[in-house]
Amino acid sequence: MNGNLTPYFIFDRKRWSDLRESEPMTLTSDDIEKLKGIVDELSIQEVEEIYLPLSRLLSHYYEARTVRQTVLRKFLKQDTLKIPFIIGIAGSVSVGKSTTARVLQALLSRWQNHTQVSLVTTDGFLYPNKVLEEKGILLKKGFPQSYDTKKLLNFVMDIKSGKHHVTAPEYSHLIYDIVPDKHIKINQPDILILEGLNVLQSSKDYPQNKAQLFVSDFVDFSIYVDAEESLLEEWYISRFMKLRKGAFTDPKSYFRNFTQISEAEAISTSRTIWREINLKNLRKNILPTRARASLILHKGTNHTVDYVKLRK
């Protein structure tokens, strides 16, 4: 086999940035400050050079899907057939998936046709901590077996069937659990961004999934946010330490006990959590899904994207 053959077009930062063409910048410095994560170094330059070309690409995919829906409506002789376009965003813990999702939601909702863009994370489809404890898998939170796959699959199928008024469970990182009796309401958006560790995992990753279907079967365009393991560990520890001085100090925080230990102990603890839980999940369950992505954003230092891979 020719070693130069690849299913992806590969772009360095400059070549990718050139593909922005006339895509307008619709975010201000204040907008970007609100969108970035705890350790992300998101800048206007990053949005201009990475996310605006991506916004332009997604607009073409979205328009092509709209044409397809028009053809289908004519064939079926239906007046209305609105099926949301689903964008899946996957990647490791601490890689910046949430920031990518928020930036895209902001940009896509500012398209000229006033697109309605909803954002849901798969965290809401984790089993409640009580159930995870009963199953003996609380320390496997984020692994495939920790998700209520039936509920997640039903949610995605409802969205893709064009159903009005779909709800998703709400998850709180503060209490590290599902929020009882609270839901996110999704009312037939133009685009749904679905972000989470497990977005690209298939039915074979979930032996309990009898339907042999999963989220990736219903995603129109998928993004994998990638980075080297050493950087991911560094970002995870940095985030942990910032949370220790911030959100963890809240009396309601599940992790409040980590504010009672020394800084050295906290660093050691966060490194252990990364290596014994998150790194193992990355290698076994998350990284193998990267090859399924429509596009890969590879990050270098300072959370900046150094190259992009786009499936041919």
Short mmCIF file of C-alpha atoms in Angstrom, two decimals:
data_model
loop_
_atom_site.label_atom_id
_atom_site.label_comp_id
_atom_site.label_asym_id
_atom_site.label_seq_id
_atom_site.Cartn_x
_atom_site.Cartn_y
_atom_site.Cartn_z
CA MET A 1 0.00 0.00 0.00
CA ASN A 2 1.21 3.50 -0.81
CA GLY A 3 2.29 5.09 2.45
CA ASN A 4 1.18 8.50 1.15
CA LEU A 5 -2.44 7.42 0.84
CA THR A 6 -4.68 8.78 3.57
CA PRO A 7 -8.44 9.26 3.93
CA TYR A 8 -7.78 12.86 5.03
CA PHE A 9 -6.71 16.15 3.50
CA ILE A 10 -4.08 17.57 5.86
CA PHE A 11 -3.73 21.33 6.34
CA ASP A 12 -1.11 23.24 8.26
CA ARG A 13 -2.38 26.30 10.09
CA LYS A 14 -1.62 28.73 7.24
CA ARG A 15 -3.31 26.65 4.52
CA TRP A 16 -6.36 26.10 6.69
CA SER A 17 -6.58 29.78 7.60
CA ASP A 18 -6.59 30.73 3.91
CA LEU A 19 -9.84 28.78 3.49
CA ARG A 20 -11.67 31.37 5.57
CA GLU A 21 -11.99 33.54 2.46
CA SER A 22 -14.75 36.09 3.14
CA GLU A 23 -16.31 34.41 6.16
CA PRO A 24 -17.10 37.39 8.45
CA MET A 25 -15.90 37.72 12.04
CA THR A 26 -19.05 38.06 14.12
CA LEU A 27 -17.56 37.72 17.62
CA THR A 28 -16.06 40.48 19.76
CA SER A 29 -13.20 40.25 22.24
CA ASP A 30 -15.78 40.20 25.06
CA ASP A 31 -17.64 37.33 23.37
CA ILE A 32 -14.44 35.30 23.11
CA GLU A 33 -13.52 35.96 26.74
CA LYS A 34 -16.89 34.52 27.81
CA LEU A 35 -16.56 31.47 25.55
CA LYS A 36 -13.15 30.19 26.58
CA GLY A 37 -12.66 27.48 29.19
CA ILE A 38 -10.73 27.48 32.42
CA VAL A 39 -7.33 26.76 30.87
CA ASP A 40 -8.02 27.49 27.19
CA GLU A 41 -6.07 30.34 25.65
CA LEU A 42 -8.70 31.31 23.12
CA SER A 43 -7.90 34.41 21.09
CA ILE A 44 -9.46 36.39 18.24
CA GLN A 45 -6.63 35.10 16.05
CA GLU A 46 -7.55 31.49 16.87
CA VAL A 47 -11.18 32.14 15.98
CA GLU A 48 -10.23 33.89 12.74
CA GLU A 49 -7.66 31.32 11.57
CA ILE A 50 -9.27 28.08 12.76
CA TYR A 51 -12.95 28.49 13.54
CA LEU A 52 -14.01 30.82 10.73
CA PRO A 53 -12.79 28.42 8.01
CA LEU A 54 -14.59 25.65 9.92
CA SER A 55 -17.75 27.76 10.07
CA ARG A 56 -17.54 28.28 6.31
CA LEU A 57 -17.08 24.54 5.72
CA LEU A 58 -20.03 23.68 7.97
CA SER A 59 -22.22 26.19 6.14
CA HIS A 60 -21.58 24.27 2.90
CA TYR A 61 -22.42 20.94 4.55
CA TYR A 62 -25.55 22.46 6.08
CA GLU A 63 -26.68 23.95 2.76
CA ALA A 64 -26.13 20.63 0.97
CA ARG A 65 -28.23 18.85 3.59
CA THR A 66 -30.95 21.52 3.20
CA VAL A 67 -31.07 20.84 -0.54
CA ARG A 68 -31.40 17.13 0.18
CA GLN A 69 -34.32 17.82 2.53
CA THR A 70 -36.02 19.91 -0.15
CA VAL A 71 -35.73 17.02 -2.61
CA LEU A 72 -37.11 14.62 0.00
CA ARG A 73 -40.06 16.93 0.75
CA LYS A 74 -40.94 17.06 -2.95
CA PHE A 75 -40.69 13.31 -3.28
CA LEU A 76 -42.84 12.68 -0.21
CA LYS A 77 -45.19 15.57 -1.08
CA GLN A 78 -44.80 17.02 2.39
CA ASP A 79 -45.00 20.72 3.19
CA THR A 80 -42.71 20.55 6.21
CA LEU A 81 -39.79 18.32 7.00
CA LYS A 82 -37.33 19.93 9.38
CA ILE A 83 -34.64 17.58 10.62
CA PRO A 84 -31.87 19.19 12.69
CA PHE A 85 -28.30 18.97 11.41
CA ILE A 86 -26.23 17.26 14.12
CA ILE A 87 -22.59 18.15 14.74
CA GLY A 88 -20.73 15.80 17.09
CA ILE A 89 -17.65 16.97 19.03
CA ALA A 90 -15.47 14.35 20.71
CA GLY A 91 -12.05 14.15 22.33
CA SER A 92 -10.27 13.62 25.62
CA VAL A 93 -10.98 15.13 28.98
CA SER A 94 -9.22 18.55 29.23
CA VAL A 95 -8.66 18.92 25.47
CA GLY A 96 -11.14 21.80 25.14
CA LYS A 97 -14.20 20.14 23.57
CA SER A 98 -16.58 22.41 25.46
CA THR A 99 -14.82 25.55 24.27
CA THR A 100 -14.90 24.30 20.67
CA ALA A 101 -18.62 23.57 21.04
CA ARG A 102 -19.39 27.01 22.51
CA VAL A 103 -17.38 28.86 19.84
CA LEU A 104 -19.14 26.97 17.05
CA GLN A 105 -22.54 27.57 18.61
CA ALA A 106 -21.79 31.30 18.76
CA LEU A 107 -20.49 31.49 15.19
CA LEU A 108 -23.14 29.30 13.57
CA SER A 109 -26.00 31.09 15.33
CA ARG A 110 -24.73 34.32 13.75
CA TRP A 111 -25.01 33.06 10.19
CA GLN A 112 -26.98 35.44 7.97
CA ASN A 113 -30.05 33.19 7.97
CA HIS A 114 -30.33 33.49 11.79
CA THR A 115 -29.75 29.82 12.44
CA GLN A 116 -31.03 28.35 15.69
CA VAL A 117 -28.22 26.32 17.28
CA SER A 118 -28.67 24.20 20.41
CA LEU A 119 -25.86 22.67 22.45
CA VAL A 120 -26.13 19.51 24.53
CA THR A 121 -23.38 17.55 26.29
CA THR A 122 -23.57 13.80 26.76
CA ASP A 123 -22.69 14.28 30.46
CA GLY A 124 -26.41 14.51 31.06
CA PHE A 125 -26.78 10.91 29.94
CA LEU A 126 -24.40 9.54 32.55
CA TYR A 127 -26.09 7.38 35.15
CA PRO A 128 -26.67 9.26 38.43
CA ASN A 129 -23.90 8.73 40.98
CA LYS A 130 -26.23 6.57 43.10
CA VAL A 131 -26.65 4.15 40.19
CA LEU A 132 -22.92 4.19 39.41
CA GLU A 133 -22.20 3.35 43.04
CA GLU A 134 -24.71 0.49 42.98
CA LYS A 135 -23.04 -0.85 39.85
CA GLY A 136 -19.61 -0.41 41.42
CA ILE A 137 -18.37 1.78 38.57
CA LEU A 138 -18.24 5.29 40.07
CA LEU A 139 -14.51 5.39 39.31
CA LYS A 140 -15.34 4.45 35.71
CA LYS A 141 -17.39 7.59 35.18
CA GLY A 142 -16.95 8.63 31.55
CA PHE A 143 -16.26 5.06 30.41
CA PRO A 144 -18.86 3.53 28.04
CA GLN A 145 -20.56 1.50 30.78
CA SER A 146 -21.28 4.65 32.83
CA TYR A 147 -23.78 6.04 30.29
CA ASP A 148 -27.48 5.34 30.00
CA THR A 149 -27.07 4.45 26.34
CA LYS A 150 -30.75 3.72 25.79
CA LYS A 151 -31.74 7.19 26.97
CA LEU A 152 -29.00 8.85 24.89
CA LEU A 153 -29.90 6.90 21.78
CA ASN A 154 -33.60 7.68 22.19
CA PHE A 155 -32.75 11.37 22.54
CA VAL A 156 -30.72 11.44 19.32
CA MET A 157 -33.35 9.43 17.45
CA ASP A 158 -36.08 11.86 18.59
CA ILE A 159 -33.99 14.77 17.33
CA LYS A 160 -33.36 13.07 13.99
CA SER A 161 -37.03 12.16 13.58
CA GLY A 162 -37.90 15.86 13.64
CA LYS A 163 -39.77 15.62 16.93
CA HIS A 164 -40.74 18.90 18.61
CA HIS A 165 -39.96 19.52 22.30
CA VAL A 166 -37.23 16.99 23.10
CA THR A 167 -35.59 17.10 26.54
CA ALA A 168 -32.14 16.11 27.79
CA PRO A 169 -31.12 15.56 31.43
CA GLU A 170 -29.09 18.35 32.99
CA TYR A 171 -25.67 17.62 34.51
CA SER A 172 -23.88 19.74 37.10
CA HIS A 173 -20.10 19.72 37.33
CA LEU A 174 -20.46 21.43 40.69
CA ILE A 175 -22.27 18.52 42.34
CA TYR A 176 -20.67 16.03 39.89
CA ASP A 177 -24.06 14.46 39.21
CA ILE A 178 -27.31 14.61 37.29
CA VAL A 179 -29.52 17.45 38.56
CA PRO A 180 -32.78 15.88 39.78
CA ASP A 181 -35.93 16.96 37.92
CA LYS A 182 -34.10 19.43 35.66
CA HIS A 183 -33.93 19.14 31.89
CA ILE A 184 -32.64 21.03 28.89
CA LYS A 185 -35.42 21.71 26.38
CA ILE A 186 -34.63 21.30 22.68
CA ASN A 187 -37.29 22.63 20.32
CA GLN A 188 -36.40 21.52 16.80
CA PRO A 189 -33.27 23.66 16.20
CA ASP A 190 -31.65 24.05 12.80
CA ILE A 191 -28.43 22.64 14.23
CA LEU A 192 -27.72 20.56 17.33
CA ILE A 193 -24.16 20.42 18.62
CA LEU A 194 -23.63 17.28 20.70
CA GLU A 195 -20.41 17.31 22.71
CA GLY A 196 -18.92 14.54 24.81
CA LEU A 197 -16.33 11.82 25.32
CA ASN A 198 -18.56 9.19 23.75
CA VAL A 199 -20.01 10.97 20.71
CA LEU A 200 -18.06 8.87 18.19
CA GLN A 201 -18.25 5.56 20.00
CA SER A 202 -20.19 2.88 18.15
CA SER A 203 -22.55 0.15 19.26
CA LYS A 204 -19.69 -2.33 19.71
CA ASP A 205 -18.35 -0.07 22.47
CA TYR A 206 -21.59 -0.65 24.35
CA PRO A 207 -22.33 -4.38 24.73
CA GLN A 208 -25.55 -3.49 26.57
CA ASN A 209 -26.86 -1.64 23.51
CA LYS A 210 -29.16 -4.24 22.00
CA ALA A 211 -30.24 -1.95 19.16
CA GLN A 212 -26.75 -2.06 17.61
CA LEU A 213 -27.07 1.66 16.90
CA PHE A 214 -25.41 4.62 18.48
CA VAL A 215 -24.99 8.39 18.32
CA SER A 216 -22.41 8.32 15.54
CA ASP A 217 -25.01 6.75 13.22
CA PHE A 218 -27.05 9.98 13.38
CA VAL A 219 -24.30 12.61 13.31
CA ASP A 220 -24.03 14.65 10.09
CA PHE A 221 -20.56 16.06 10.74
CA SER A 222 -18.13 15.03 13.47
CA ILE A 223 -15.12 16.79 14.98
CA TYR A 224 -12.40 15.19 17.10
CA VAL A 225 -10.32 17.61 19.17
CA ASP A 226 -6.87 16.09 19.54
CA ALA A 227 -3.63 16.72 21.45
CA GLU A 228 -0.60 14.80 22.69
CA GLU A 229 -0.99 12.93 25.97
CA SER A 230 1.68 14.99 27.72
CA LEU A 231 -0.21 18.21 26.97
CA LEU A 232 -3.53 16.70 28.01
CA GLU A 233 -2.06 15.72 31.37
CA GLU A 234 -0.59 19.20 31.82
CA TRP A 235 -3.92 20.85 30.97
CA TYR A 236 -5.86 18.50 33.24
CA ILE A 237 -3.65 19.26 36.23
CA SER A 238 -3.75 22.99 35.49
CA ARG A 239 -7.55 22.93 35.30
CA PHE A 240 -7.78 20.88 38.51
CA MET A 241 -5.63 23.38 40.38
CA LYS A 242 -7.64 26.36 39.14
CA LEU A 243 -10.90 24.66 40.09
CA ARG A 244 -9.41 23.91 43.52
CA LYS A 245 -9.12 27.67 44.08
CA GLY A 246 -12.46 28.39 42.46
CA ALA A 247 -15.46 26.09 42.04
CA PHE A 248 -14.19 23.49 44.53
CA THR A 249 -14.47 26.07 47.35
CA ASP A 250 -18.26 26.18 46.94
CA PRO A 251 -19.90 24.37 49.89
CA LYS A 252 -22.04 22.44 47.37
CA SER A 253 -19.02 21.18 45.44
CA TYR A 254 -18.54 17.42 45.28
CA PHE A 255 -14.78 18.05 45.30
CA ARG A 256 -14.65 20.45 48.24
CA ASN A 257 -12.38 18.05 50.17
CA PHE A 258 -9.58 18.76 47.68
CA THR A 259 -9.37 22.32 49.01
CA GLN A 260 -8.36 20.94 52.41
CA ILE A 261 -5.12 19.31 51.23
CA SER A 262 -1.79 20.94 50.40
CA GLU A 263 -0.95 22.17 46.91
CA ALA A 264 1.62 19.40 46.49
CA GLU A 265 -0.94 16.78 47.51
CA ALA A 266 -3.47 18.29 45.12
CA ILE A 267 -1.04 18.13 42.20
CA SER A 268 -0.17 14.53 43.04
CA THR A 269 -3.86 13.62 43.37
CA SER A 270 -4.81 15.21 40.06
CA ARG A 271 -1.94 13.44 38.31
CA THR A 272 -3.09 10.11 39.76
CA ILE A 273 -6.69 10.73 38.66
CA TRP A 274 -5.47 11.59 35.18
CA ARG A 275 -3.23 8.54 34.81
CA GLU A 276 -5.43 5.96 36.51
CA ILE A 277 -8.81 7.02 35.10
CA ASN A 278 -8.80 9.58 32.29
CA LEU A 279 -5.70 8.38 30.45
CA LYS A 280 -6.91 4.78 30.53
CA ASN A 281 -10.30 5.84 29.19
CA LEU A 282 -8.61 7.91 26.49
CA ARG A 283 -6.43 5.07 25.27
CA LYS A 284 -9.05 2.34 25.45
CA ASN A 285 -12.30 4.07 24.49
CA ILE A 286 -11.84 7.61 23.15
CA LEU A 287 -8.72 7.69 21.00
CA PRO A 288 -9.83 4.68 18.89
CA THR A 289 -12.83 6.77 17.73
CA ARG A 290 -10.64 9.52 16.26
CA ALA A 291 -10.48 7.82 12.85
CA ARG A 292 -14.28 8.07 12.55
CA ALA A 293 -14.26 11.87 12.65
CA SER A 294 -15.10 14.05 9.66
CA LEU A 295 -12.49 16.53 10.85
CA ILE A 296 -9.65 16.48 13.39
CA LEU A 297 -8.43 19.65 15.12
CA HIS A 298 -4.96 18.92 16.47
CA LYS A 299 -3.78 21.21 19.26
CA GLY A 300 -0.24 22.11 20.24
CA THR A 301 0.94 24.25 23.13
CA ASN A 302 -1.33 26.98 24.55
CA HIS A 303 -4.38 25.14 23.19
CA THR A 304 -3.74 26.50 19.70
CA VAL A 305 -4.51 24.33 16.68
CA ASP A 306 -1.38 23.49 14.67
CA TYR A 307 -2.95 21.37 11.94
CA VAL A 308 -6.31 20.19 10.66
CA LYS A 309 -7.30 16.90 9.01
CA LEU A 310 -10.43 16.82 6.88
CA ARG A 311 -11.90 13.56 5.65
CA LYS A 312 -11.92 13.29 1.87
#
